[in-house]
């Protein structure tokens, strides 16, 4: 009988141990499941927050990209406008700034205005200028010596139209190999040619030969060309044309 009681106690003990084991593992499983659900919720929340941050960043990037596109469009428009302004100024420059030939005419006009010729008179002369006028030669080509630091006073002028216009010139003396001045002028240096007429007025033209010049005396215009001739000399040819 004591054997039966002992066996019963052993079975109850084992049952209690087994139930305790199940309870402990059940608790572990429950905790693990709870932790899993909690981790899942935390992960989901973190992921949701990351997605929200990314969406916000993408939206900001989209806004910045839109602003950049707008700025690029504005810069392109500004560049086109600036190119148009540059083209306009270039056109105005080419239209308003005189060429070398026009500058020569402008300088001659300024000289005549400085000499007392009324601006209205110059404007009338320019308006009456023609290319179909009949001009006549002023005789044969003449030559004379160009005055310089060494030579002056001998055979240094010529006259045209019965003395109506007298031409003289001055230049720079040529140099020999030793750097000493010679009696003739240097043809590669500027020369100043003076045209004086019976009225007492005189005009000049300066530069490297050949040179061209025109002066008006009364109802006639005298046109001259001056070129280098034999050593120390220049040659002058001229023509007379109706004026204006």
mmCIF file of C-alpha atoms in Angstrom:
data_model
loop_
_atom_site.group_PDB
_atom_site.id
_atom_site.type_symbol
_atom_site.label_atom_id
_atom_site.label_comp_id
_atom_site.label_asym_id
_atom_site.label_seq_id
_atom_site.Cartn_x
_atom_site.Cartn_y
_atom_site.Cartn_z
ATOM 1 C CA UNK A 1 0.000 0.000 0.000
ATOM 2 C CA UNK A 2 2.851 2.361 0.788
ATOM 3 C CA UNK A 3 4.223 1.538 -2.654
ATOM 4 C CA UNK A 4 1.018 2.700 -4.302
ATOM 5 C CA UNK A 5 1.053 5.961 -2.377
ATOM 6 C CA UNK A 6 4.632 6.646 -3.251
ATOM 7 C CA UNK A 7 3.936 6.017 -6.928
ATOM 8 C CA UNK A 8 1.003 8.445 -6.853
ATOM 9 C CA UNK A 9 3.082 11.106 -5.253
ATOM 10 C CA UNK A 10 5.753 10.685 -7.894
ATOM 11 C CA UNK A 11 3.193 11.018 -10.701
ATOM 12 C CA UNK A 12 1.751 14.177 -9.189
ATOM 13 C CA UNK A 13 5.245 15.581 -8.762
ATOM 14 C CA UNK A 14 6.144 14.857 -12.368
ATOM 15 C CA UNK A 15 2.817 16.360 -13.481
ATOM 16 C CA UNK A 16 3.549 19.525 -11.519
ATOM 17 C CA UNK A 17 7.042 19.689 -12.970
ATOM 18 C CA UNK A 18 5.722 19.232 -16.498
ATOM 19 C CA UNK A 19 3.009 21.862 -15.968
ATOM 20 C CA UNK A 20 5.673 24.248 -14.526
ATOM 21 C CA UNK A 21 7.868 23.561 -17.548
ATOM 22 C CA UNK A 22 4.971 24.291 -19.899
ATOM 23 C CA UNK A 23 4.138 27.466 -18.032
ATOM 24 C CA UNK A 24 7.747 28.663 -18.135
ATOM 25 C CA UNK A 25 8.056 27.972 -21.860
ATOM 26 C CA UNK A 26 4.654 29.489 -22.444
ATOM 27 C CA UNK A 27 5.797 32.627 -20.711
ATOM 28 C CA UNK A 28 9.003 32.651 -22.784
ATOM 29 C CA UNK A 29 7.040 32.170 -25.990
ATOM 30 C CA UNK A 30 4.570 34.871 -24.963
ATOM 31 C CA UNK A 31 7.405 37.264 -24.201
ATOM 32 C CA UNK A 32 9.080 36.390 -27.502
ATOM 33 C CA UNK A 33 5.866 36.916 -29.415
ATOM 34 C CA UNK A 34 5.261 40.183 -27.563
ATOM 35 C CA UNK A 35 8.780 41.355 -28.297
ATOM 36 C CA UNK A 36 8.292 40.330 -31.938
ATOM 37 C CA UNK A 37 5.074 42.322 -32.217
ATOM 38 C CA UNK A 38 6.683 45.278 -30.438
ATOM 39 C CA UNK A 39 9.743 45.125 -32.691
ATOM 40 C CA UNK A 40 7.480 44.875 -35.713
ATOM 41 C CA UNK A 41 5.519 47.922 -34.573
ATOM 42 C CA UNK A 42 8.747 49.820 -33.868
ATOM 43 C CA UNK A 43 10.175 48.790 -37.251
ATOM 44 C CA UNK A 44 6.989 49.777 -39.008
ATOM 45 C CA UNK A 45 6.968 53.159 -37.260
ATOM 46 C CA UNK A 46 10.648 53.736 -38.076
ATOM 47 C CA UNK A 47 10.040 52.750 -41.671
ATOM 48 C CA UNK A 48 7.004 55.037 -41.790
ATOM 49 C CA UNK A 49 9.079 57.897 -40.427
ATOM 50 C CA UNK A 50 11.888 57.177 -42.917
ATOM 51 C CA UNK A 51 9.378 57.149 -45.755
ATOM 52 C CA UNK A 52 7.924 60.457 -44.537
ATOM 53 C CA UNK A 53 11.429 61.969 -44.323
ATOM 54 C CA UNK A 54 12.259 60.727 -47.817
ATOM 55 C CA UNK A 55 8.982 62.031 -49.182
ATOM 56 C CA UNK A 56 9.658 65.424 -47.579
ATOM 57 C CA UNK A 57 13.192 65.453 -48.970
ATOM 58 C CA UNK A 58 11.984 64.466 -52.420
ATOM 59 C CA UNK A 59 9.413 67.241 -52.255
ATOM 60 C CA UNK A 60 12.116 69.725 -51.235
ATOM 61 C CA UNK A 61 14.375 68.468 -54.030
ATOM 62 C CA UNK A 62 11.495 68.818 -56.451
ATOM 63 C CA UNK A 63 10.917 72.398 -55.282
ATOM 64 C CA UNK A 64 14.627 73.185 -55.565
ATOM 65 C CA UNK A 65 14.737 71.608 -59.022
ATOM 66 C CA UNK A 66 11.770 73.714 -60.022
ATOM 67 C CA UNK A 67 13.476 76.839 -58.721
ATOM 68 C CA UNK A 68 16.662 75.911 -60.572
ATOM 69 C CA UNK A 69 14.718 75.365 -63.779
ATOM 70 C CA UNK A 70 13.054 78.749 -63.318
ATOM 71 C CA UNK A 71 16.434 80.389 -62.671
ATOM 72 C CA UNK A 72 17.910 78.711 -65.758
ATOM 73 C CA UNK A 73 15.006 79.929 -67.874
ATOM 74 C CA UNK A 74 15.484 83.442 -66.451
ATOM 75 C CA UNK A 75 19.235 83.369 -67.086
ATOM 76 C CA UNK A 76 18.709 82.230 -70.663
ATOM 77 C CA UNK A 77 16.228 85.053 -71.204
ATOM 78 C CA UNK A 78 18.667 87.563 -69.662
ATOM 79 C CA UNK A 79 21.464 86.220 -71.877
ATOM 80 C CA UNK A 80 19.342 86.607 -74.998
ATOM 81 C CA UNK A 81 18.440 90.162 -73.962
ATOM 82 C CA UNK A 82 22.113 90.979 -73.327
ATOM 83 C CA UNK A 83 23.096 89.570 -76.721
ATOM 84 C CA UNK A 84 20.404 91.689 -78.342
ATOM 85 C CA UNK A 85 21.733 94.783 -76.536
ATOM 86 C CA UNK A 86 25.297 93.998 -77.620
ATOM 87 C CA UNK A 87 24.157 93.539 -81.222
ATOM 88 C CA UNK A 88 22.245 96.823 -81.025
ATOM 89 C CA UNK A 89 25.253 98.687 -79.643
ATOM 90 C CA UNK A 90 27.524 97.122 -82.260
ATOM 91 C CA UNK A 91 25.128 98.242 -84.982
ATOM 92 C CA UNK A 92 24.983 101.756 -83.502
ATOM 93 C CA UNK A 93 28.763 101.835 -83.222
ATOM 94 C CA UNK A 94 29.245 100.793 -86.841
ATOM 95 C CA UNK A 95 26.609 103.305 -87.908
ATOM 96 C CA UNK A 96 27.687 106.271 -85.779
ATOM 97 C CA UNK A 97 31.475 105.931 -85.446
ATOM 98 C CA UNK A 98 33.176 107.291 -88.582
ATOM 99 C CA UNK A 99 35.487 105.128 -90.656
ATOM 100 C CA UNK A 100 39.051 106.260 -91.385
ATOM 101 C CA UNK A 101 37.925 107.972 -94.582
ATOM 102 C CA UNK A 102 34.983 109.605 -92.829
ATOM 103 C CA UNK A 103 37.267 110.658 -89.968
ATOM 104 C CA UNK A 104 39.503 112.450 -92.482
ATOM 105 C CA UNK A 105 36.500 114.366 -93.795
ATOM 106 C CA UNK A 106 35.366 115.129 -90.254
ATOM 107 C CA UNK A 107 38.789 116.458 -89.278
ATOM 108 C CA UNK A 108 38.875 118.637 -92.403
ATOM 109 C CA UNK A 109 35.425 119.984 -91.560
ATOM 110 C CA UNK A 110 36.491 120.745 -87.990
ATOM 111 C CA UNK A 111 39.556 122.571 -89.301
ATOM 112 C CA UNK A 112 37.411 124.716 -91.615
ATOM 113 C CA UNK A 113 34.986 125.467 -88.774
ATOM 114 C CA UNK A 114 37.922 126.449 -86.567
ATOM 115 C CA UNK A 115 39.093 128.741 -89.386
ATOM 116 C CA UNK A 116 35.761 130.538 -89.290
ATOM 117 C CA UNK A 117 33.837 128.815 -92.089
ATOM 118 C CA UNK A 118 30.149 128.663 -91.064
ATOM 119 C CA UNK A 119 28.758 125.219 -90.469
ATOM 120 C CA UNK A 120 25.861 125.984 -92.843
ATOM 121 C CA UNK A 121 28.392 126.728 -95.612
ATOM 122 C CA UNK A 122 30.110 123.370 -95.082
ATOM 123 C CA UNK A 123 26.751 121.591 -95.097
ATOM 124 C CA UNK A 124 25.858 123.270 -98.406
ATOM 125 C CA UNK A 125 29.194 122.292 -99.916
ATOM 126 C CA UNK A 126 28.761 118.656 -98.868
ATOM 127 C CA UNK A 127 25.232 118.625 -100.264
ATOM 128 C CA UNK A 128 26.470 119.983 -103.608
ATOM 129 C CA UNK A 129 29.424 117.588 -103.925
ATOM 130 C CA UNK A 130 29.236 115.393 -107.034
ATOM 131 C CA UNK A 131 31.282 112.705 -108.723
ATOM 132 C CA UNK A 132 30.309 113.716 -112.260
ATOM 133 C CA UNK A 133 32.108 117.098 -112.365
ATOM 134 C CA UNK A 134 34.494 117.870 -115.203
ATOM 135 C CA UNK A 135 38.043 118.369 -113.920
ATOM 136 C CA UNK A 136 41.069 119.512 -115.911
ATOM 137 C CA UNK A 137 44.759 118.747 -115.264
ATOM 138 C CA UNK A 138 46.907 121.504 -113.795
ATOM 139 C CA UNK A 139 49.652 121.036 -116.346
ATOM 140 C CA UNK A 140 52.649 118.735 -115.975
ATOM 141 C CA UNK A 141 53.837 117.026 -112.830
ATOM 142 C CA UNK A 142 56.133 119.283 -110.791
ATOM 143 C CA UNK A 143 58.752 118.461 -108.223
ATOM 144 C CA UNK A 144 60.481 120.261 -105.369
ATOM 145 C CA UNK A 145 62.815 119.587 -102.459
ATOM 146 C CA UNK A 146 61.395 118.778 -99.047
ATOM 147 C CA UNK A 147 62.863 120.981 -96.329
ATOM 148 C CA UNK A 148 64.370 119.314 -93.259
ATOM 149 C CA UNK A 149 66.864 120.042 -90.476
ATOM 150 C CA UNK A 150 69.780 120.142 -92.942
ATOM 151 C CA UNK A 151 68.300 121.547 -96.152
ATOM 152 C CA UNK A 152 65.908 124.466 -96.671
ATOM 153 C CA UNK A 153 65.322 127.409 -98.966
ATOM 154 C CA UNK A 154 66.501 126.082 -102.346
ATOM 155 C CA UNK A 155 64.035 124.797 -104.933
ATOM 156 C CA UNK A 156 61.621 124.055 -102.106
ATOM 157 C CA UNK A 157 58.260 125.079 -103.641
ATOM 158 C CA UNK A 158 56.132 124.872 -106.786
ATOM 159 C CA UNK A 159 53.107 126.871 -107.946
ATOM 160 C CA UNK A 160 50.031 125.964 -109.947
ATOM 161 C CA UNK A 161 47.349 127.886 -111.874
ATOM 162 C CA UNK A 162 49.492 130.965 -112.464
ATOM 163 C CA UNK A 163 50.510 131.146 -108.840
ATOM 164 C CA UNK A 164 47.019 130.587 -107.440
ATOM 165 C CA UNK A 165 48.334 127.751 -105.247
ATOM 166 C CA UNK A 166 51.881 127.315 -103.918
ATOM 167 C CA UNK A 167 53.005 123.998 -102.449
ATOM 168 C CA UNK A 168 55.833 123.453 -99.946
ATOM 169 C CA UNK A 169 56.745 120.562 -97.649
ATOM 170 C CA UNK A 170 58.851 119.745 -94.617
ATOM 171 C CA UNK A 171 60.021 116.435 -93.264
ATOM 172 C CA UNK A 172 62.639 114.678 -91.181
ATOM 173 C CA UNK A 173 66.214 114.326 -92.401
ATOM 174 C CA UNK A 174 67.313 110.842 -93.331
ATOM 175 C CA UNK A 175 70.104 109.263 -91.263
ATOM 176 C CA UNK A 176 73.240 107.526 -92.494
ATOM 177 C CA UNK A 177 74.714 104.356 -91.011
ATOM 178 C CA UNK A 178 76.443 106.435 -88.380
ATOM 179 C CA UNK A 179 73.201 108.089 -87.308
ATOM 180 C CA UNK A 180 74.152 111.460 -88.789
ATOM 181 C CA UNK A 181 71.480 113.494 -90.654
ATOM 182 C CA UNK A 182 71.598 113.701 -94.440
ATOM 183 C CA UNK A 183 70.532 116.577 -96.728
ATOM 184 C CA UNK A 184 67.445 114.733 -97.955
ATOM 185 C CA UNK A 185 64.276 113.796 -96.129
ATOM 186 C CA UNK A 186 63.369 110.329 -94.839
ATOM 187 C CA UNK A 187 60.611 108.944 -97.046
ATOM 188 C CA UNK A 188 59.495 106.529 -94.324
ATOM 189 C CA UNK A 189 58.774 109.367 -91.885
ATOM 190 C CA UNK A 190 55.713 111.683 -91.891
ATOM 191 C CA UNK A 191 55.845 114.705 -94.170
ATOM 192 C CA UNK A 192 53.828 117.914 -93.801
ATOM 193 C CA UNK A 193 52.704 119.504 -97.082
ATOM 194 C CA UNK A 194 51.440 123.093 -97.059
ATOM 195 C CA UNK A 195 49.108 124.535 -99.729
ATOM 196 C CA UNK A 196 48.901 128.327 -99.776
ATOM 197 C CA UNK A 197 46.748 130.334 -102.189
ATOM 198 C CA UNK A 198 46.544 133.940 -103.256
ATOM 199 C CA UNK A 199 43.807 134.706 -100.762
ATOM 200 C CA UNK A 200 46.367 134.348 -98.010
ATOM 201 C CA UNK A 201 44.909 131.203 -96.439
ATOM 202 C CA UNK A 202 46.881 127.989 -96.172
ATOM 203 C CA UNK A 203 46.014 124.383 -95.365
ATOM 204 C CA UNK A 204 48.161 121.401 -94.529
ATOM 205 C CA UNK A 205 48.133 117.637 -94.764
ATOM 206 C CA UNK A 206 50.551 115.372 -92.890
ATOM 207 C CA UNK A 207 51.457 111.707 -93.050
ATOM 208 C CA UNK A 208 53.518 109.109 -94.847
ATOM 209 C CA UNK A 209 53.670 109.679 -98.611
ATOM 210 C CA UNK A 210 51.686 109.516 -100.831
ATOM 211 C CA UNK A 211 49.328 112.256 -99.656
ATOM 212 C CA UNK A 212 46.192 113.725 -101.229
ATOM 213 C CA UNK A 213 44.604 117.080 -100.548
ATOM 214 C CA UNK A 214 42.003 119.460 -101.970
ATOM 215 C CA UNK A 215 41.460 123.173 -101.405
ATOM 216 C CA UNK A 216 38.728 125.494 -102.656
ATOM 217 C CA UNK A 217 39.581 128.908 -104.041
ATOM 218 C CA UNK A 218 36.542 130.898 -105.102
ATOM 219 C CA UNK A 219 34.526 128.916 -107.632
ATOM 220 C CA UNK A 220 37.245 126.317 -108.168
ATOM 221 C CA UNK A 221 38.587 123.347 -106.254
ATOM 222 C CA UNK A 222 42.214 122.284 -106.625
ATOM 223 C CA UNK A 223 43.023 118.641 -105.979
ATOM 224 C CA UNK A 224 46.595 117.493 -105.470
ATOM 225 C CA UNK A 225 48.512 114.243 -105.110
ATOM 226 C CA UNK A 226 51.990 114.276 -103.565
ATOM 227 C CA UNK A 227 54.300 111.262 -103.987
ATOM 228 C CA UNK A 228 57.981 110.558 -103.299
ATOM 229 C CA UNK A 229 60.292 111.338 -106.203
ATOM 230 C CA UNK A 230 64.027 111.293 -106.670
ATOM 231 C CA UNK A 231 66.068 111.582 -103.478
ATOM 232 C CA UNK A 232 65.201 114.776 -101.570
ATOM 233 C CA UNK A 233 62.303 115.516 -103.959
ATOM 234 C CA UNK A 234 58.548 114.992 -104.018
ATOM 235 C CA UNK A 235 56.372 115.094 -107.109
ATOM 236 C CA UNK A 236 53.043 116.919 -107.265
ATOM 237 C CA UNK A 237 50.221 116.524 -109.757
ATOM 238 C CA UNK A 238 46.956 118.439 -109.653
ATOM 239 C CA UNK A 239 43.629 119.098 -111.276
ATOM 240 C CA UNK A 240 41.071 121.858 -111.079
ATOM 241 C CA UNK A 241 37.336 121.218 -110.750
ATOM 242 C CA UNK A 242 34.219 123.400 -110.487
ATOM 243 C CA UNK A 243 33.315 124.242 -106.905
ATOM 244 C CA UNK A 244 31.029 123.520 -105.388
#
